[in-house]
Short mmCIF file of C-alpha atoms and ligand atoms in Angstrom, two decimals:
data_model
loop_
_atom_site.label_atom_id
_atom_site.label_comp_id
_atom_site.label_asym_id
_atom_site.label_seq_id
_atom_site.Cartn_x
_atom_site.Cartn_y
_atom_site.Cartn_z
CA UNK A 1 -5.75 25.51 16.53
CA UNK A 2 -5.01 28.66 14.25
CA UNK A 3 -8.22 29.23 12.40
CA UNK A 4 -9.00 27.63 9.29
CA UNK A 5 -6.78 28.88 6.10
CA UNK A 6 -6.52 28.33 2.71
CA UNK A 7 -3.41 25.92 1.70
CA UNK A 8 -2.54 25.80 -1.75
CA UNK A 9 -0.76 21.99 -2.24
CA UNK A 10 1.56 21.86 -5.07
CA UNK A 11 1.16 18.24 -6.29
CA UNK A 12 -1.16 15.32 -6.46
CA UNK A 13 1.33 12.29 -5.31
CA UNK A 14 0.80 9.64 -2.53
CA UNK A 15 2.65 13.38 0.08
CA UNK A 16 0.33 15.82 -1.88
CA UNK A 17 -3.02 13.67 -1.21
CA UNK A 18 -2.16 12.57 2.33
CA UNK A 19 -1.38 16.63 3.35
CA UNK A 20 -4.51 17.45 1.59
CA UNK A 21 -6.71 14.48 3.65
CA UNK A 22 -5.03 15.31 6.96
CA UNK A 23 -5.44 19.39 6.10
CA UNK A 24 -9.11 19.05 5.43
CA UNK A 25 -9.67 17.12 8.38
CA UNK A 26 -8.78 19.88 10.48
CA UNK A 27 -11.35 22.11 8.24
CA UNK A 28 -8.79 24.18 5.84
CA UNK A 29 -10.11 24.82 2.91
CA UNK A 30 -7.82 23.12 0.60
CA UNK A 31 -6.37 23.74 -3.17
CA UNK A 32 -4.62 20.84 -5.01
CA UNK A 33 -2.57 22.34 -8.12
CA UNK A 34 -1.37 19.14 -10.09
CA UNK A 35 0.21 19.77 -13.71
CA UNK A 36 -0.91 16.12 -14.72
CA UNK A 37 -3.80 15.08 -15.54
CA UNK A 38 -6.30 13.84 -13.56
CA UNK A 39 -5.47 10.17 -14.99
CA UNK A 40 -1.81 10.80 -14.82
CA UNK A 41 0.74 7.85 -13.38
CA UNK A 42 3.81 8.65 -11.77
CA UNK A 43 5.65 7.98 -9.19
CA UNK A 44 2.81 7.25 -6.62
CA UNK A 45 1.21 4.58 -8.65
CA UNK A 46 3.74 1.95 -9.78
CA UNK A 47 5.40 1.16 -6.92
CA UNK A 48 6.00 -1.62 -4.51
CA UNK A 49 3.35 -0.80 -2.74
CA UNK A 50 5.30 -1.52 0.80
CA UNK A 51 5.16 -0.49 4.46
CA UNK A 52 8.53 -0.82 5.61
CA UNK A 53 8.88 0.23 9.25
CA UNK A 54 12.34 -2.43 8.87
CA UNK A 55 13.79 0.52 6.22
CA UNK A 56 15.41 2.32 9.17
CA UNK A 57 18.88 2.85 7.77
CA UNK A 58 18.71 5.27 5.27
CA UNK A 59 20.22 5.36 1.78
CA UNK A 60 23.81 7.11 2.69
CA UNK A 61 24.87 4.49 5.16
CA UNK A 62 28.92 3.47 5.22
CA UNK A 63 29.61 1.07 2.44
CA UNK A 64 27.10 2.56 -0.04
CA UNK A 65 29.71 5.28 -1.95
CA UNK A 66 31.86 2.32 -2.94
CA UNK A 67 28.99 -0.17 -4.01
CA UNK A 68 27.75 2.72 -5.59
CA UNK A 69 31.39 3.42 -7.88
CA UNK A 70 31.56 -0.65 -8.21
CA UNK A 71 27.80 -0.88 -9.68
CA UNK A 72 28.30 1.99 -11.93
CA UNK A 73 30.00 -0.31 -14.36
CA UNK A 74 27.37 -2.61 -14.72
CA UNK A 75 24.15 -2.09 -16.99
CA UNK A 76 22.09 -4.12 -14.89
CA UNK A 77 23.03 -3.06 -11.62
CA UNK A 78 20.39 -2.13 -8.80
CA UNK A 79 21.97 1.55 -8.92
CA UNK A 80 23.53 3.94 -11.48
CA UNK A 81 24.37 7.23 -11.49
CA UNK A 82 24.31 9.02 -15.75
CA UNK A 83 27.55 10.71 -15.44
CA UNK A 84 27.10 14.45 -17.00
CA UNK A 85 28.25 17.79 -15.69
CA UNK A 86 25.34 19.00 -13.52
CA UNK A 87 26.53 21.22 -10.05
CA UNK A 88 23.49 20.06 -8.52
CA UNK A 89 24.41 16.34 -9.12
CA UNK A 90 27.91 16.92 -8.03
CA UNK A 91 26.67 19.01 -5.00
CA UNK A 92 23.82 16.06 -4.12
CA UNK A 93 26.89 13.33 -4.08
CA UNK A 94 29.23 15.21 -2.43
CA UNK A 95 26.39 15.77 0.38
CA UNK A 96 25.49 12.34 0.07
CA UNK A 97 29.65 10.90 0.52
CA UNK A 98 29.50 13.39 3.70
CA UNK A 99 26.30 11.77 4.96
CA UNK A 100 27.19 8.36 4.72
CA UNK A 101 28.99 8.00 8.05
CA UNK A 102 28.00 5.67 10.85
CA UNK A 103 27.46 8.43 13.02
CA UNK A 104 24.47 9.70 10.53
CA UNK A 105 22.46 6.30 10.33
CA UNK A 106 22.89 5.79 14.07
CA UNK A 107 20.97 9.13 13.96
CA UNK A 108 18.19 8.90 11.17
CA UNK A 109 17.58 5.49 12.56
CA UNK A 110 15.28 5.82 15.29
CA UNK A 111 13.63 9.36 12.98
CA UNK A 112 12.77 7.04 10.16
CA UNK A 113 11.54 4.23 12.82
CA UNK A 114 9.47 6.88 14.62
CA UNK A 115 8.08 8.39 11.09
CA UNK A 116 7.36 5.09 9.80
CA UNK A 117 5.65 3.28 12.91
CA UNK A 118 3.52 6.11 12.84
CA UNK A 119 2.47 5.87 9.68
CA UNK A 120 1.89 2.48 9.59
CA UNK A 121 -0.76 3.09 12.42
CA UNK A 122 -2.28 5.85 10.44
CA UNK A 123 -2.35 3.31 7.64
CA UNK A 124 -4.73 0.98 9.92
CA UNK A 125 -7.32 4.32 10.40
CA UNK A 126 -7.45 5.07 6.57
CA UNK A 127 -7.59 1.51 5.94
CA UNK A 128 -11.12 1.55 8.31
CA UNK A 129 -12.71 4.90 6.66
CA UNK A 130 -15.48 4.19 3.83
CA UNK A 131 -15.95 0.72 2.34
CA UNK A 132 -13.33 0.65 -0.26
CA UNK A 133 -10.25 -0.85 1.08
CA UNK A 134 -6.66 -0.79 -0.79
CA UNK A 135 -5.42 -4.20 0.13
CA UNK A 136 -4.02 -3.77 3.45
CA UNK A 137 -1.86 -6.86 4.35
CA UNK A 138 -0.46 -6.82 7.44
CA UNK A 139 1.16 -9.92 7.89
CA UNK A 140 5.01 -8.46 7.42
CA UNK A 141 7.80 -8.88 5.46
CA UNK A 142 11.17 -11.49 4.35
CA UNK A 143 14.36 -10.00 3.65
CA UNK A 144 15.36 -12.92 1.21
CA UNK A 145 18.97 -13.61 1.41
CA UNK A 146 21.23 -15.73 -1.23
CA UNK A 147 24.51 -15.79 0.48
CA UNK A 148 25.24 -16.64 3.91
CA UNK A 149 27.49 -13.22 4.11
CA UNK A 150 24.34 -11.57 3.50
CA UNK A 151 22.38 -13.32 5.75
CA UNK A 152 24.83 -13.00 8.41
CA UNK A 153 24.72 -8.88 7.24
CA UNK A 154 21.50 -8.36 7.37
CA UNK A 155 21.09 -10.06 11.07
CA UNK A 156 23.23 -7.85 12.74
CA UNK A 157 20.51 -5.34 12.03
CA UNK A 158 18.34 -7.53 14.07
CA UNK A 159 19.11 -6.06 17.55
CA UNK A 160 18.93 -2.62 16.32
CA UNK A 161 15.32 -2.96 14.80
CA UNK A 162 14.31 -4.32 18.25
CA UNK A 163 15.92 -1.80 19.99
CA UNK A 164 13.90 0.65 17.76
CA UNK A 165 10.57 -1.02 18.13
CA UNK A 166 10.82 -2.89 15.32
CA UNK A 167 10.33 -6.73 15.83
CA UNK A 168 12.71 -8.56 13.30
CA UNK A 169 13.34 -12.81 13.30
CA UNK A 170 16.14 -14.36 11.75
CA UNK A 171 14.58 -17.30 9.58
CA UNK A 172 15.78 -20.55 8.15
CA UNK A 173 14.71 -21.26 4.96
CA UNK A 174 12.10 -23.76 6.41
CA UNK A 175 10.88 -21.24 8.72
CA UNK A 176 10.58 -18.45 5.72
CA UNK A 177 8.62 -21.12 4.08
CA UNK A 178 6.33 -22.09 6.36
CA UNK A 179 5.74 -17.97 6.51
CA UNK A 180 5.26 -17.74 3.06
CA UNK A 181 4.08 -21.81 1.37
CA UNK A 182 2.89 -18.95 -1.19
CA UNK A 183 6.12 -19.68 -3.22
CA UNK A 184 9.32 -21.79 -3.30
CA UNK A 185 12.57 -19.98 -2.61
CA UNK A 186 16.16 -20.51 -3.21
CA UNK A 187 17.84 -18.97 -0.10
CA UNK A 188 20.15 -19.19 2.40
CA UNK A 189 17.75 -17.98 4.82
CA UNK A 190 15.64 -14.52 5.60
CA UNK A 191 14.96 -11.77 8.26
CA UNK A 192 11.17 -11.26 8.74
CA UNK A 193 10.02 -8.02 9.55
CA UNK A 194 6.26 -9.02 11.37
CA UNK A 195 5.32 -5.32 11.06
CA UNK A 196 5.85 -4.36 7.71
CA UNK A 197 2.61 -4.36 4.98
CA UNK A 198 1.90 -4.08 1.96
CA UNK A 199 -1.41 -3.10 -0.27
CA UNK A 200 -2.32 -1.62 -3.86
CA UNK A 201 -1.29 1.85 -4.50
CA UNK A 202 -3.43 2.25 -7.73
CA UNK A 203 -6.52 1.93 -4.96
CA UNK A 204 -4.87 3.88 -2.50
CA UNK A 205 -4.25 6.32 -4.63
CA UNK A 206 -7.77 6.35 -6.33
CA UNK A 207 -9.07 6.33 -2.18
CA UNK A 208 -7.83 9.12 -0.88
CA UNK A 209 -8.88 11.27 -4.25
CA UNK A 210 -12.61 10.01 -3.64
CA UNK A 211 -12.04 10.82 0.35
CA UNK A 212 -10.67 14.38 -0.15
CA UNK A 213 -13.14 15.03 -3.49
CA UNK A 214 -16.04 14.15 -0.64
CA UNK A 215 -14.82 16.38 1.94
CA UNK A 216 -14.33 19.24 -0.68
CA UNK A 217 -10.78 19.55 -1.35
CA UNK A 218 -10.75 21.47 -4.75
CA UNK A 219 -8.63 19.74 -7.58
CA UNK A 220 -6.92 21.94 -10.49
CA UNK A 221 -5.73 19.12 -13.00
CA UNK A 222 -2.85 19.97 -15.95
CA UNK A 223 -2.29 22.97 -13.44
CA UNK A 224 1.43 23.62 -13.04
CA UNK A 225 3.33 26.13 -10.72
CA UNK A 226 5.34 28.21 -13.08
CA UNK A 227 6.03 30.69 -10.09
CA UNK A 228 5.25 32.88 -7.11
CA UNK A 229 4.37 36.19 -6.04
CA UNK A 230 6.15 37.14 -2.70
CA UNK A 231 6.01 39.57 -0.42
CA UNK A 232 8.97 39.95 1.88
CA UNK A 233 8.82 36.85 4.06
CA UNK A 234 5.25 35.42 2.81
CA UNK A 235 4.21 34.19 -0.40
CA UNK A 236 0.99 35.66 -1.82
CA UNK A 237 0.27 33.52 -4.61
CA UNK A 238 1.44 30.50 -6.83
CA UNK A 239 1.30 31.40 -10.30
CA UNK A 240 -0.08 29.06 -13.21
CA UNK A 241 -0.78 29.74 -16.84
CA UNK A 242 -4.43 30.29 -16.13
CA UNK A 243 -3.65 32.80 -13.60
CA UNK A 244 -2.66 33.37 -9.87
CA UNK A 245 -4.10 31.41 -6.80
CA UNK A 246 -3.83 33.62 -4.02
CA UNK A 247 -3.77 31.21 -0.15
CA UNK A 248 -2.17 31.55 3.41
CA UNK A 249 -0.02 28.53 3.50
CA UNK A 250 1.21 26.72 0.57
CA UNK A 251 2.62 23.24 0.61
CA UNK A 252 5.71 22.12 -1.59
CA UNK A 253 4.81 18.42 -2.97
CA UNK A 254 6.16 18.25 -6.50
CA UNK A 255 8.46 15.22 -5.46
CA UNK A 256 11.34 15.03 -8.31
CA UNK A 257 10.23 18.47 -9.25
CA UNK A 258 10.55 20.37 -6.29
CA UNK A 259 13.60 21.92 -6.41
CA UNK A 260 12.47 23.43 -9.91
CA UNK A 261 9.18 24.65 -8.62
CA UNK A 262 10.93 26.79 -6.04
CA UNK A 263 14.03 27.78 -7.76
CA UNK A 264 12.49 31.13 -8.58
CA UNK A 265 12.60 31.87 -4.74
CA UNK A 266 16.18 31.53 -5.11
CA UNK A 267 15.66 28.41 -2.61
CA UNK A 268 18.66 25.46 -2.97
CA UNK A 269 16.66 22.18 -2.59
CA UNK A 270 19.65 19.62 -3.02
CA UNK A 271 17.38 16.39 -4.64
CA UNK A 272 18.10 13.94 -7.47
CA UNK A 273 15.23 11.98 -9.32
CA UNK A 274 16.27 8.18 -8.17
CA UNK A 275 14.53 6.01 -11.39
CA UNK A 276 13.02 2.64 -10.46
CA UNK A 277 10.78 0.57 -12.93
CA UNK A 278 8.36 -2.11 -12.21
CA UNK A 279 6.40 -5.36 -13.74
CA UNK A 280 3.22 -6.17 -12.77
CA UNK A 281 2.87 -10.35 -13.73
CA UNK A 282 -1.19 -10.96 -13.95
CA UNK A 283 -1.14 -14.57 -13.79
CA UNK A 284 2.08 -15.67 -11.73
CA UNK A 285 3.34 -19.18 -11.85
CA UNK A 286 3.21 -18.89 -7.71
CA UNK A 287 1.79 -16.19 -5.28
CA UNK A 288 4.04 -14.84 -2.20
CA UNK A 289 1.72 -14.20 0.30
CA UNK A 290 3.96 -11.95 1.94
CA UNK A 291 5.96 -8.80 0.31
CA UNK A 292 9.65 -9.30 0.18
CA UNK A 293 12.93 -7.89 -0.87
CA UNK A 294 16.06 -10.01 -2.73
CA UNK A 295 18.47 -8.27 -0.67
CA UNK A 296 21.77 -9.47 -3.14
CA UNK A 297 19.65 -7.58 -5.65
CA UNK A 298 17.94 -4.90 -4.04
CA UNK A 299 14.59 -5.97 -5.77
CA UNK A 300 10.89 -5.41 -4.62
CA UNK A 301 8.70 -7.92 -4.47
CA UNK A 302 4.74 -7.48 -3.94
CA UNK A 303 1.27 -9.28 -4.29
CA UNK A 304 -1.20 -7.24 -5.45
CA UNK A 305 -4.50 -8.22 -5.91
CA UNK A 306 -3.61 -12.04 -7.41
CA UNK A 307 -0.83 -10.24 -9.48
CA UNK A 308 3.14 -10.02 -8.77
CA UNK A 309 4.79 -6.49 -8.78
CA UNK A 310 8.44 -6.90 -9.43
CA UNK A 311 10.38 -3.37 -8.40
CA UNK A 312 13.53 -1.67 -8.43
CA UNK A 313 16.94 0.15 -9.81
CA UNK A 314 17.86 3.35 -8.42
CA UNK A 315 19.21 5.35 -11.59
CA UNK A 316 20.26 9.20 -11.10
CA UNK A 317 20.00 10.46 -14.69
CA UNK A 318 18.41 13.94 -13.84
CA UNK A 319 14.47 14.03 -14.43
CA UNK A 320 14.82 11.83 -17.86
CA UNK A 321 11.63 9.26 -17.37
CA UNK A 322 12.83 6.96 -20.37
CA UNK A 323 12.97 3.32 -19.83
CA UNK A 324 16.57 1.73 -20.17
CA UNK A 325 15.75 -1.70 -21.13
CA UNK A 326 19.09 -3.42 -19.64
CA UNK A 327 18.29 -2.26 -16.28
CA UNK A 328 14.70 -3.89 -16.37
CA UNK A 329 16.29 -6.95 -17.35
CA UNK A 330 18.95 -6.48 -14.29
CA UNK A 331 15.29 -6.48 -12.07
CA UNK A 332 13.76 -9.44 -14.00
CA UNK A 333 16.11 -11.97 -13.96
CA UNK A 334 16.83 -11.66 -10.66
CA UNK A 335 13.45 -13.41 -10.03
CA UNK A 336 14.40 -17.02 -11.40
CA UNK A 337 17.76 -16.66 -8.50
CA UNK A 338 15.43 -16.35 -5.76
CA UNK A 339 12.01 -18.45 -6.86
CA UNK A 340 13.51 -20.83 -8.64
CA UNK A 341 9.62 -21.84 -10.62
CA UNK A 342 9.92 -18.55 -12.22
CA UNK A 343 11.53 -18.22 -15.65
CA UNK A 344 13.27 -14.99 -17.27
CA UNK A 345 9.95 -15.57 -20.32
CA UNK A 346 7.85 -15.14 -17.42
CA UNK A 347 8.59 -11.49 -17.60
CA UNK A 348 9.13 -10.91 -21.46
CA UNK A 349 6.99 -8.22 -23.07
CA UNK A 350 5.85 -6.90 -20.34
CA UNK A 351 4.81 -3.05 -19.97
CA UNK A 352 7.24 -1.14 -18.05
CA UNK A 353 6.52 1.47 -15.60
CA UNK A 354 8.96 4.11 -14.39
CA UNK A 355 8.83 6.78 -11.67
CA UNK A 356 10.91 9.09 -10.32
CA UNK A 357 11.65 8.65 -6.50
CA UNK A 358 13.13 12.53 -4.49
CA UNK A 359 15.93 11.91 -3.40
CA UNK A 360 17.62 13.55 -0.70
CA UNK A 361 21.54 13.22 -0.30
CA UNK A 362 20.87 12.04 3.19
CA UNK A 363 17.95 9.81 3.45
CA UNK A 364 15.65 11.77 5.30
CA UNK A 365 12.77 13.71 4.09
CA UNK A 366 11.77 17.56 3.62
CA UNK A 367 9.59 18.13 6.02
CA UNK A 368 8.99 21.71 7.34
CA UNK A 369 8.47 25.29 6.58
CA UNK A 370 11.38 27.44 4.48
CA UNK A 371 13.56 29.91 6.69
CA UNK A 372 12.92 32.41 4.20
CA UNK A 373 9.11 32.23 3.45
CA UNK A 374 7.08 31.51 6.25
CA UNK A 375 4.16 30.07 4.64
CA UNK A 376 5.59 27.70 2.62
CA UNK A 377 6.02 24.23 3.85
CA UNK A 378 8.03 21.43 2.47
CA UNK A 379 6.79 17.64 2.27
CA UNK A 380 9.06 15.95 -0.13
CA UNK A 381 12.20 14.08 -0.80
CA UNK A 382 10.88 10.50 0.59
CA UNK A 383 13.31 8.67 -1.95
CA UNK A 384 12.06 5.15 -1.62
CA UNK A 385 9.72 5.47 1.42
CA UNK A 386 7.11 8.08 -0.12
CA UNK A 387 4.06 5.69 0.18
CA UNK A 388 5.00 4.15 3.59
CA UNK A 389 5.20 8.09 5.26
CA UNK A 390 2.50 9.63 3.03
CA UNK A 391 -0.22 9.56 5.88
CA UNK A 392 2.98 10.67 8.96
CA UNK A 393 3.82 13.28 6.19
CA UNK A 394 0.21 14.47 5.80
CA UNK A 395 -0.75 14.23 9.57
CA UNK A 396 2.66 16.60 10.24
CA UNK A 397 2.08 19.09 7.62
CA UNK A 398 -1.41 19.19 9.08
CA UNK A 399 -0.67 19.83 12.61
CA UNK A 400 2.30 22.41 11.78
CA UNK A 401 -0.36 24.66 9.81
CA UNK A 402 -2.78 24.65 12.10
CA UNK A 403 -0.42 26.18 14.95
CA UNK A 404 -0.44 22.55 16.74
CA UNK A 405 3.06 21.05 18.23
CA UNK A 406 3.82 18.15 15.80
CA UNK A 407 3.53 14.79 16.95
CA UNK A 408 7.59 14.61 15.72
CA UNK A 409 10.21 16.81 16.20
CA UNK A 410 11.04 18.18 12.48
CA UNK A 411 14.26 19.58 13.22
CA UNK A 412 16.20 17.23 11.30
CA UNK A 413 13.83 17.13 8.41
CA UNK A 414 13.94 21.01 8.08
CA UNK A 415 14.20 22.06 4.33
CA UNK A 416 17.12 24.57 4.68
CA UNK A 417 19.13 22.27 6.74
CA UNK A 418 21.99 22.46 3.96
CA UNK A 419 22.19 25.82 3.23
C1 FAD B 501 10.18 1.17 -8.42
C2 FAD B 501 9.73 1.92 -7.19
C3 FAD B 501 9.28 1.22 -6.08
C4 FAD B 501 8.90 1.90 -4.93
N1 FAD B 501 8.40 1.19 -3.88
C5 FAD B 501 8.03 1.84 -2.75
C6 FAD B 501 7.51 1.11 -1.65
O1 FAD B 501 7.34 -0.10 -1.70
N2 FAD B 501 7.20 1.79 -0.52
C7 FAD B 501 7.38 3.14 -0.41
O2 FAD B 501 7.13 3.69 0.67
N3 FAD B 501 7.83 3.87 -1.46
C8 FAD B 501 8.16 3.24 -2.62
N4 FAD B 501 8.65 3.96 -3.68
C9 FAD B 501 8.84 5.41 -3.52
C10 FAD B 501 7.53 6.16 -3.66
O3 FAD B 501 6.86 5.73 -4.80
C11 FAD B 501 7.82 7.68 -3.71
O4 FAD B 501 8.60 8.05 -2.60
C12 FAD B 501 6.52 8.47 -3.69
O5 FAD B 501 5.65 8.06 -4.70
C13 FAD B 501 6.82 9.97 -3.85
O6 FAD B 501 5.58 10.63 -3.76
P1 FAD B 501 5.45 12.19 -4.01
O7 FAD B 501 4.04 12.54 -3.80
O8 FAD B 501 6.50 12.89 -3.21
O9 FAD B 501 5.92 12.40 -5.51
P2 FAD B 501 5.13 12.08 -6.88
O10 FAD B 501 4.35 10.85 -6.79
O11 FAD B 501 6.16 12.19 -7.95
O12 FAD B 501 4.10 13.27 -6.98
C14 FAD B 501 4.53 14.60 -7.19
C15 FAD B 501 3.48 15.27 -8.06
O13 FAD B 501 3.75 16.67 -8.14
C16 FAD B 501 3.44 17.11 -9.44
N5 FAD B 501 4.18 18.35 -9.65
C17 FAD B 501 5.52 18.52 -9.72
N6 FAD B 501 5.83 19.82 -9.90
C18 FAD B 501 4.66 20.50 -9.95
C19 FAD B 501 4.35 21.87 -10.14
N7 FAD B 501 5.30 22.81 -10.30
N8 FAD B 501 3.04 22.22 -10.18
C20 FAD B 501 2.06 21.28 -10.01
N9 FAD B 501 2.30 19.96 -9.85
C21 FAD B 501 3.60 19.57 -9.80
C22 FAD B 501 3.91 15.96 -10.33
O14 FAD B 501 3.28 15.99 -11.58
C23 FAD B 501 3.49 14.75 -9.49
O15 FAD B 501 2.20 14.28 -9.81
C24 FAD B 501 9.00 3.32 -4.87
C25 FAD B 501 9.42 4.02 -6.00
C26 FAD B 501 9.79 3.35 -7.15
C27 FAD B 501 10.23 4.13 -8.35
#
């Protein structure tokens, strides 16, 4: 190992905590620059709170450009893209049409696999440190499936996951419900994926602050990068309002603001902010034991701590975080198709919450130093698998910094690799 440096992290998300844990662990002194409060909720927080080694095909897959055009015309669709003249969103979807080949998934299959199997195991060590625990449930997850096209869909997908280490069972509905008598379903049948989790991000999140506070990572709250000072290959310093932090190595986590943060640097980071809202029901009429997905609908849902977390929409409408109310609805009555006990008035007057998910136009993550500035590293660009590779993310950025061989090849995650 190098010796021990000073890494400036630009961000406080789920990727900005986990590269701070894993940085500190290998005794960097560490710098967290966050330009939220210290009580601030985005993206991190909200979520579905899900594990999903089974996510192995990534966003631009074949198929998805022309269920993307069909679903633009309908307000409650799962995704939506705000038309306006932006190059970057015209760049990001032409890069995302390119990507969305066969010959792509069949290779970011067996990346995300590797990325999120690892994780996962990390998941089971962080789970284990200190007595506060975040709700680890281990015990997998249904694909729920309406249709029998679906069904019969999402099973070829069986063979693969097994191929990639994934275990994956094609259910009948009497078989998903004995693996979940938590709640009645109206399907045509499910694939379980044993190795998926799920647990509470608000205490992951509130965790890993209390684990890196202890081990003396230094937080600078309503702290924003407004720029850098470079010099030739190697950035000196990230500038804020209150002044210039000078470090060795800084660390790009600003999720949907990224590519902002380093425009300056004349660095192209192609990302769109994907939208997703949730509902958190306190009391439900029935509790899933297990997490699961209503695949027709492409919505998340999670237990959490005797509530239900309902998730999803993907909306590309640049880094607006206002709450479109007809979408929502498109996520909330999907509920009463697939648990047929559950009512739309279940979900009425709820509180909303939004986050922004980076999005690259090909599914994989940032993940890896810039060609142009040596000591800046990316970790960003998740899209809808942030939480599930925060700690592979973390352990990665951890190991490259030190001088160490990362456990996984970044090659394909490299930042530049459009450019
Ligand atoms: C509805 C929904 C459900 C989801 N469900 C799941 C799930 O079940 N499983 C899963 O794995 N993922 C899920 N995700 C995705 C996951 O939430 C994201 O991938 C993840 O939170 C992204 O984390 P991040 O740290 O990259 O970004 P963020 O959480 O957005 O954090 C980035 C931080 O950087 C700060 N920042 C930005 N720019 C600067 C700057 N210049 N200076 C200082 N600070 C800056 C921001 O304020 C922010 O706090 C879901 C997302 C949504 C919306």
């Amino acid at each position: 190992m190098t010796r021990p440096k000073h890494v400036v992290i630009g961000g406080a998300g789920i990727i900005g905590l986990c590269c701070a844990h894993y940085l500190r662990a290998r005794g960097h002194e560490v710098s967290v620059l966050e330009r939220a409060p210290e009580d601030r909720d985005g993206c991190s927080f909200g979520n579905a709170g899900m594990i999903v080694p089974s996510h192995f095909i990534p966003l631009a897959a074949p198929g998805m450009t022309k269920l993307a055009l069909k679903w633009m015309f309908d307000s409650k669709s799962p995704f939506y893209v705000r038309p306006r003249l932006s190059a970057e969103l015209i760049s990001w979807g032409l890069r995302f049409m390119r990507a969305a080949t066969q010959a792509h998934v069949d290779r970011a299959a067996p990346l995300l696999s590797e990325l999120s199997l690892a994780s996962r195991a990390l998941y089971g060590e962080l789970s284990a440190l200190g007595d506060d625990d975040f709700g680890l449930t281990q015990r997998g997850l249904l694909m729920l499936c309406r249709s029998d096209d679906t069904l019969h869909e999402e099973a070829k997908i069986i063979a693969r996951a097994r191929e990639l280490g994934v275990p994956a069972e094609l259910c009948s509905p009497a078989r998903a419900a004995e693996l979940d008598p938590g709640v009645r379903m109206a399907i045509a049948g499910a694939v379980y994926f044993p190795l998926d989790c799920h647990l509470t991000p608000l205490r992951l999140m509130a965790k890993l602050l209390r684990l890196t506070k202890a081990a003396g990572v230094k937080f600078r709250w309503s702290t924003e990068i407004t720029g850098w000072r470079a010099e030739h290959h190697r950035l000196a310093a990230a500038l804020t309002a209150t002044g210039e932090i000078a470090a060795d190595e800084f660390v790009l986590a600003g999720g949907s603001w990224s590519p902002a943060t380093v425009r300056a640097l004349g660095l192209k980071l192609p990302l769109q902010a994907g939208k997703g809202y949730s509902v958190t029901v306190a009391g439900p009429r029935q509790l899933p034991q297990l997490c699961s997905i209503f695949t027709e609908a492409r919505v998340a849902v999670t237990p959490m701590d005797g509530a239900l977390r309902i998730g999803g929409t993907m909306e590309l409408s640049g880094l607006d975080e206002s709450i479109q109310r007809e979408r929502v609805a498109g996520i909330t009555e999907s509920v009463p198709r697939y648990f047929p006990d559950f009512t739309a008035e279940d979900f009425r007057d709820l509180p909303v919450w939004r986050g922004l998910r980076p999005c690259a136009p090909d599914g994989l993550p940032y993940l890896g130093r810039f060609a142009r500035y040596e000591n800046l590293c990316a970790a960003t660009g998740h899209a809808m698998m942030g939480l599930s590779l925060g700690p592979i993310t973390g352990q990665l950025v951890a190991q490259l910094l030190s001088g160490e061989k990362p456990a996984i090849n970044l090659s394909a995650f490299a930042p530049d690799r459009f450019n």
